[in-house]
Coordinates of C-alpha atoms in Angstrom, one line a residue:
M1 CA 161.5 143.1 -0.6
T2 CA 158.2 143.0 -2.1
R3 CA 157.8 146.5 -3.1
S4 CA 161.5 146.7 -2.0
I5 CA 164.6 145.7 -0.1
R6 CA 159.6 145.5 -3.0
T7 CA 159.4 148.8 -2.5
A8 CA 162.9 149.0 -1.9
A9 CA 159.9 151.1 -4.5
I10 CA 159.4 151.3 -0.8
C11 CA 162.9 151.7 -0.4
A12 CA 162.4 154.8 -2.5
T13 CA 160.0 156.4 -0.1
A14 CA 162.3 156.8 2.8
I15 CA 165.9 155.9 2.2
A16 CA 167.0 157.7 -0.9
A17 CA 170.4 159.1 -1.7
L18 CA 173.3 161.0 -3.8
A19 CA 175.9 162.7 -5.6
A20 CA 179.3 161.9 -6.8
G21 CA 180.3 165.5 -6.0
P22 CA 182.3 164.8 -2.8
A23 CA 184.1 161.9 -4.5
L24 CA 185.5 163.7 -7.5
A25 CA 187.4 167.0 -7.8
Q26 CA 185.6 169.3 -10.3
G27 CA 187.2 169.9 -13.7
K28 CA 190.4 167.8 -13.4
G29 CA 188.7 164.5 -12.5
K30 CA 191.2 163.7 -9.8
A31 CA 190.2 162.2 -6.4
A32 CA 189.3 165.0 -4.0
K33 CA 191.0 165.1 -0.6
A34 CA 189.2 162.8 1.9
R35 CA 187.0 164.6 4.4
L36 CA 184.2 163.9 6.8
L37 CA 180.6 164.2 5.7
D38 CA 178.3 166.4 7.8
P39 CA 174.7 164.9 8.0
A40 CA 173.4 168.5 8.7
V41 CA 174.5 169.6 5.2
A42 CA 172.1 168.7 2.4
D43 CA 174.7 167.6 -0.1
D44 CA 176.4 165.5 2.5
A45 CA 173.1 164.0 3.7
L46 CA 172.4 163.0 0.1
E47 CA 175.8 161.4 -0.2
I48 CA 175.2 159.4 3.0
S49 CA 171.9 158.1 1.6
K50 CA 173.7 157.2 -1.6
R51 CA 176.3 155.2 0.3
V52 CA 173.5 153.3 2.0
Q53 CA 171.8 152.5 -1.3
C54 CA 174.3 152.3 -4.1
G55 CA 177.5 150.6 -5.2
E56 CA 180.9 152.2 -5.2
A57 CA 180.4 154.2 -8.4
D58 CA 177.9 155.0 -11.1
G59 CA 177.0 151.8 -13.0
K60 CA 178.7 149.5 -10.5
P61 CA 176.4 147.0 -8.9
G62 CA 175.5 146.9 -5.2
V63 CA 173.9 143.8 -3.7
Y64 CA 171.8 143.5 -0.5
H65 CA 171.0 140.1 1.0
W66 CA 168.5 139.3 3.8
S67 CA 167.4 136.1 5.5
G68 CA 164.4 135.5 7.7
K69 CA 161.0 133.8 8.3
V70 CA 157.4 134.2 7.2
Y71 CA 154.6 133.7 9.7
S72 CA 150.8 133.7 9.3
R73 CA 148.6 135.5 11.8
V74 CA 145.0 134.5 12.0
A75 CA 142.6 135.5 14.7
G76 CA 141.7 132.7 17.1
E77 CA 144.7 130.5 16.3
P78 CA 148.5 130.4 17.1
D79 CA 150.8 132.0 14.6
R80 CA 152.3 129.5 12.1
L81 CA 155.8 129.4 10.7
L82 CA 155.1 129.0 7.0
F83 CA 158.5 129.5 5.4
K84 CA 162.0 130.5 5.8
A85 CA 163.1 133.1 3.3
E86 CA 166.2 134.2 1.5
G87 CA 166.2 137.5 -0.4
M88 CA 168.4 139.7 -2.5
N89 CA 168.3 143.0 -4.4
I90 CA 170.9 143.9 -7.0
R91 CA 171.0 147.6 -7.9
T92 CA 173.1 150.4 -9.3
C93 CA 172.9 154.2 -9.4
T94 CA 173.5 156.9 -11.9
T95 CA 174.1 160.6 -11.5
V96 CA 171.3 162.9 -12.6
D97 CA 171.6 166.6 -13.1
D98 CA 168.8 169.1 -12.6
P99 CA 169.3 172.8 -13.4
V100 CA 167.3 173.9 -10.4
R101 CA 167.6 171.0 -7.9
G102 CA 171.3 170.3 -8.4
K103 CA 173.2 167.1 -8.9
G104 CA 171.5 164.0 -7.6
W105 CA 171.1 160.3 -8.4
R106 CA 168.7 157.6 -9.4
L107 CA 168.6 154.0 -8.4
V108 CA 167.5 151.0 -10.5
S109 CA 167.2 147.5 -9.1
R110 CA 165.5 144.1 -9.2
E111 CA 164.8 141.9 -6.3
L112 CA 164.2 138.2 -5.5
L113 CA 162.9 136.4 -2.4
L114 CA 162.7 132.6 -2.2
Y115 CA 160.3 130.7 0.1
L116 CA 162.1 127.8 1.7
D117 CA 160.9 124.8 3.7
P118 CA 161.2 125.7 7.4
K119 CA 162.6 122.3 8.2
T120 CA 164.8 121.3 5.2
G121 CA 165.7 124.8 3.9
E122 CA 165.0 123.7 0.4
V123 CA 163.2 125.9 -2.2
V124 CA 159.4 125.2 -2.0
R125 CA 158.0 124.5 -5.5
Q126 CA 154.5 123.5 -4.3
W127 CA 152.8 124.3 -1.0
D128 CA 150.0 122.5 0.9
N129 CA 147.7 125.2 2.1
P130 CA 146.9 124.2 5.7
W131 CA 143.6 126.1 5.6
T132 CA 142.1 124.9 2.3
G133 CA 143.9 121.6 1.8
E134 CA 144.9 122.6 -1.7
K135 CA 148.3 121.9 -3.2
L136 CA 149.4 125.1 -4.9
D137 CA 152.3 126.2 -7.1
V138 CA 154.5 128.7 -5.3
L139 CA 155.3 132.1 -6.9
H140 CA 158.5 133.4 -5.4
I141 CA 159.0 137.2 -5.2
A142 CA 160.8 138.2 -8.4
N143 CA 160.2 141.9 -9.0
D144 CA 161.9 143.5 -11.9
P145 CA 162.2 146.4 -11.8
V146 CA 162.1 148.1 -8.4
N147 CA 163.4 151.5 -9.2
Q148 CA 163.5 154.9 -7.4
S149 CA 162.8 158.4 -8.5
P150 CA 165.8 160.7 -8.6
Q151 CA 166.9 162.3 -5.4
F152 CA 168.4 165.8 -5.3
P153 CA 170.0 168.2 -2.8
K154 CA 166.7 170.2 -3.0
S155 CA 163.1 169.1 -3.2
A156 CA 160.8 170.5 -5.9
S157 CA 159.7 173.1 -3.4
G158 CA 163.3 174.1 -2.6
T159 CA 163.6 172.3 0.8
P160 CA 167.1 171.1 1.5
Y161 CA 167.6 167.3 1.5
S162 CA 167.8 165.7 4.9
I163 CA 167.5 162.3 6.7
P164 CA 165.1 163.1 9.6
T165 CA 165.3 159.6 11.2
L166 CA 169.1 159.5 11.2
R167 CA 170.7 159.4 14.6
R168 CA 174.1 158.6 16.0
E169 CA 174.8 156.5 19.1
G170 CA 178.6 156.1 19.7
R171 CA 180.2 154.5 16.6
W172 CA 176.8 153.6 15.1
F173 CA 174.3 155.4 12.9
F174 CA 170.7 154.2 12.9
M175 CA 168.3 155.0 10.2
P176 CA 164.8 153.5 10.7
F177 CA 161.7 154.2 8.7
E178 CA 158.2 152.9 8.2
A179 CA 156.3 152.7 4.9
P180 CA 152.6 152.3 5.4
L181 CA 151.1 151.1 2.1
F182 CA 147.5 151.6 1.0
Y183 CA 146.9 151.7 -2.7
T184 CA 144.8 150.3 -5.6
N185 CA 145.2 146.5 -5.8
P186 CA 145.9 145.5 -9.5
L187 CA 143.9 142.3 -8.9
Q188 CA 140.7 144.1 -7.9
G189 CA 138.2 146.2 -9.8
E190 CA 137.7 149.9 -10.1
Y191 CA 135.4 150.4 -7.2
Q192 CA 137.8 149.7 -4.3
D193 CA 137.1 153.0 -2.6
W194 CA 133.5 151.9 -2.2
V195 CA 133.7 148.1 -1.6
G196 CA 137.2 147.6 -0.4
G197 CA 139.9 145.4 -1.9
K198 CA 142.8 147.9 -1.6
Y199 CA 146.3 146.6 -1.1
H200 CA 147.1 147.3 2.6
A201 CA 150.5 146.6 4.1
M202 CA 153.4 148.1 6.1
E203 CA 157.1 147.7 5.4
I204 CA 159.6 148.6 8.1
F205 CA 163.3 149.1 7.5
D206 CA 166.0 149.7 10.1
F207 CA 169.5 150.4 8.8
A208 CA 172.6 150.5 10.9
F209 CA 176.1 151.4 9.8
D210 CA 179.5 152.3 11.1
A211 CA 179.9 156.1 11.5
E212 CA 183.6 156.1 10.5
E213 CA 183.1 154.0 7.4
M214 CA 180.1 156.1 6.4
L215 CA 181.4 159.6 7.0
D216 CA 185.0 159.4 5.7
T217 CA 185.0 160.0 2.0
K218 CA 188.2 158.0 1.6
N219 CA 185.8 155.0 1.6
P220 CA 184.0 154.8 -1.8
T221 CA 180.8 153.4 -0.2
A222 CA 179.6 151.9 3.1
Y223 CA 178.2 148.5 4.0
P224 CA 175.1 148.8 6.3
T225 CA 173.1 146.1 7.9
V226 CA 169.4 146.2 7.6
S227 CA 166.4 144.6 9.2
W228 CA 163.1 144.3 7.3
V229 CA 159.6 143.6 8.5
R230 CA 156.5 143.4 6.3
I231 CA 152.9 143.0 7.4
S232 CA 150.6 142.3 4.6
D233 CA 147.5 140.3 3.4
F234 CA 148.0 136.7 2.3
L235 CA 149.8 136.4 -1.0
P236 CA 147.5 135.9 -3.9
W237 CA 149.1 132.7 -5.0
M238 CA 148.0 131.2 -1.7
K239 CA 144.4 131.3 -3.0
M240 CA 142.9 132.2 0.4
R241 CA 139.6 133.4 -1.1
G242 CA 139.3 136.4 1.2
R243 CA 140.0 134.5 4.5
Q244 CA 140.8 136.7 7.4
G245 CA 144.5 136.9 8.3
Q246 CA 147.9 138.4 7.6
L247 CA 151.5 137.5 6.8
V248 CA 154.4 138.7 8.9
F249 CA 157.9 138.7 7.3
N250 CA 160.9 139.3 9.6
A251 CA 164.4 139.3 8.2
M252 CA 167.9 140.8 8.6
G253 CA 170.8 141.2 6.2
N254 CA 173.4 143.6 4.9
K255 CA 175.0 145.1 1.8
L256 CA 177.5 142.7 0.4
K257 CA 180.9 143.4 -1.2
S258 CA 179.7 141.3 -4.3
A259 CA 177.1 138.8 -5.4
D260 CA 179.6 136.1 -4.7
E261 CA 178.8 136.4 -1.0
L262 CA 175.2 135.4 -1.5
P263 CA 174.2 132.1 0.0
A264 CA 174.4 129.0 -2.2
V265 CA 170.6 128.5 -2.4
L266 CA 170.2 132.0 -3.9
K267 CA 173.1 131.6 -6.3
A268 CA 171.8 128.2 -7.5
E269 CA 168.3 129.5 -8.0
I270 CA 169.4 132.6 -9.9
A271 CA 171.6 130.4 -12.2
A272 CA 168.8 128.0 -12.9
N273 CA 165.7 130.1 -13.0
Y274 CA 166.4 133.9 -12.7
P275 CA 169.5 134.6 -14.9
I276 CA 168.9 138.3 -15.3
Y277 CA 169.4 138.7 -11.5
V278 CA 173.1 138.6 -12.0
A279 CA 173.0 142.3 -12.9
P280 CA 170.8 145.3 -12.2
P281 CA 168.5 146.9 -14.9
P282 CA 170.1 149.5 -17.2
V283 CA 170.4 152.9 -15.6
D284 CA 168.0 154.4 -18.2
D285 CA 165.3 151.8 -17.3
K286 CA 161.8 153.5 -17.9
R287 CA 159.6 150.5 -17.0
P288 CA 157.0 150.8 -14.3
N289 CA 157.9 149.0 -11.0
E290 CA 156.6 145.5 -10.3
T291 CA 155.2 144.2 -7.1
S292 CA 154.2 140.7 -6.0
W293 CA 150.6 141.5 -7.0
T294 CA 151.4 142.8 -10.5
V295 CA 153.8 139.9 -11.1
F296 CA 151.1 137.5 -9.9
K297 CA 148.5 139.0 -12.3
K298 CA 150.8 138.4 -15.3
W299 CA 151.6 134.9 -14.0
V300 CA 148.0 133.7 -13.5
D301 CA 146.8 135.3 -16.7
A302 CA 149.5 133.5 -18.7
R303 CA 148.3 130.2 -17.2
K304 CA 144.7 130.6 -18.2
P305 CA 143.6 128.3 -20.9
A306 CA 143.1 129.9 -24.3
K307 CA 139.5 130.6 -25.2

C-alpha cells in the first residue's frame, strides 16, 4: 500500500501493536498459561494490535496480500478501470524496551503492488495513457522500507495504549481507520504552502478478525482480513502534467500463513525483478520510509541523460 498495507507508514498511524509479555513467562522462559486478552487493558490492547500486524514471534516474517482494482475519476467523464492490482507486504516485528513507557515493539516492512492488465491479468510493462496518447513505462509500487515507530503500553505523555476504533459484533472484531494525508511532495519545490503542490490523499483500512483466534493467547498470532481504499492524485509516472483527476484504489486481502500462499503472478515477479521481497528488512533498519513519490523521483533522476 503506497505509504502502506504505503503507509502501512500509514499503517503506522492507526494500527500499531505489541509485546511478547503475554506469550512468555518471565524469568524461566516457559510458555505462560493461555488466557484471554482484554481489549480494555493497555498491555492486552497492544498485544491485539501486534497480532494484527506481526508474525508469530520476533524476527519471524508476516505476509499480507491484497487484490483489487484501480480506477480513474475525472470530472465530466465516466470512471475508467485502468488496472487490476495485486499487492503484498512482508514484515516482521522486534521487541523494544523503554524504561518509562514499558515493553513494546517496532515493525519493519517492505511492500509491492503490481499493475495488471484488466482484461488479461498480465503485468503491465508499458501503458498507453488514454488522455495524452503517450506510451509510458510503468513504475509498479515497490516501497522499501515501510517501517513503523515503536509502540508502547503508554504514550510519551503517559496515556495508556488503546484501540479506539475496535468493536466487537458477535464472533467478529472490526478495526477501521482512515489516514488523511497532506504533506510536502518530494517532487515539488519549497513553496508548496503558497502555490500548492502538496501530496494529498486518503488511505482507508478496515480490518476484521475472529475474536476467539485473536483473544486466546494459546494462538501465537491471528490472521485478519483487510480492505484497503486509497484516493490520491494521478501517479507521477502517468505524466498527466497537472490534469484534473484522481485515482481510486479498492482492494481486499488478508494475512497469510506464509509467502507460499501469494498468487503466482506476485511470486513470479518477485523472483524475476524484486528478489529482496522474499524477506522483510532487518529489525534494526534505520532508513527513511519510501513512498511511490520518493521512489519515482529516484527512478526518473536515474533515467536522465548525463550532462
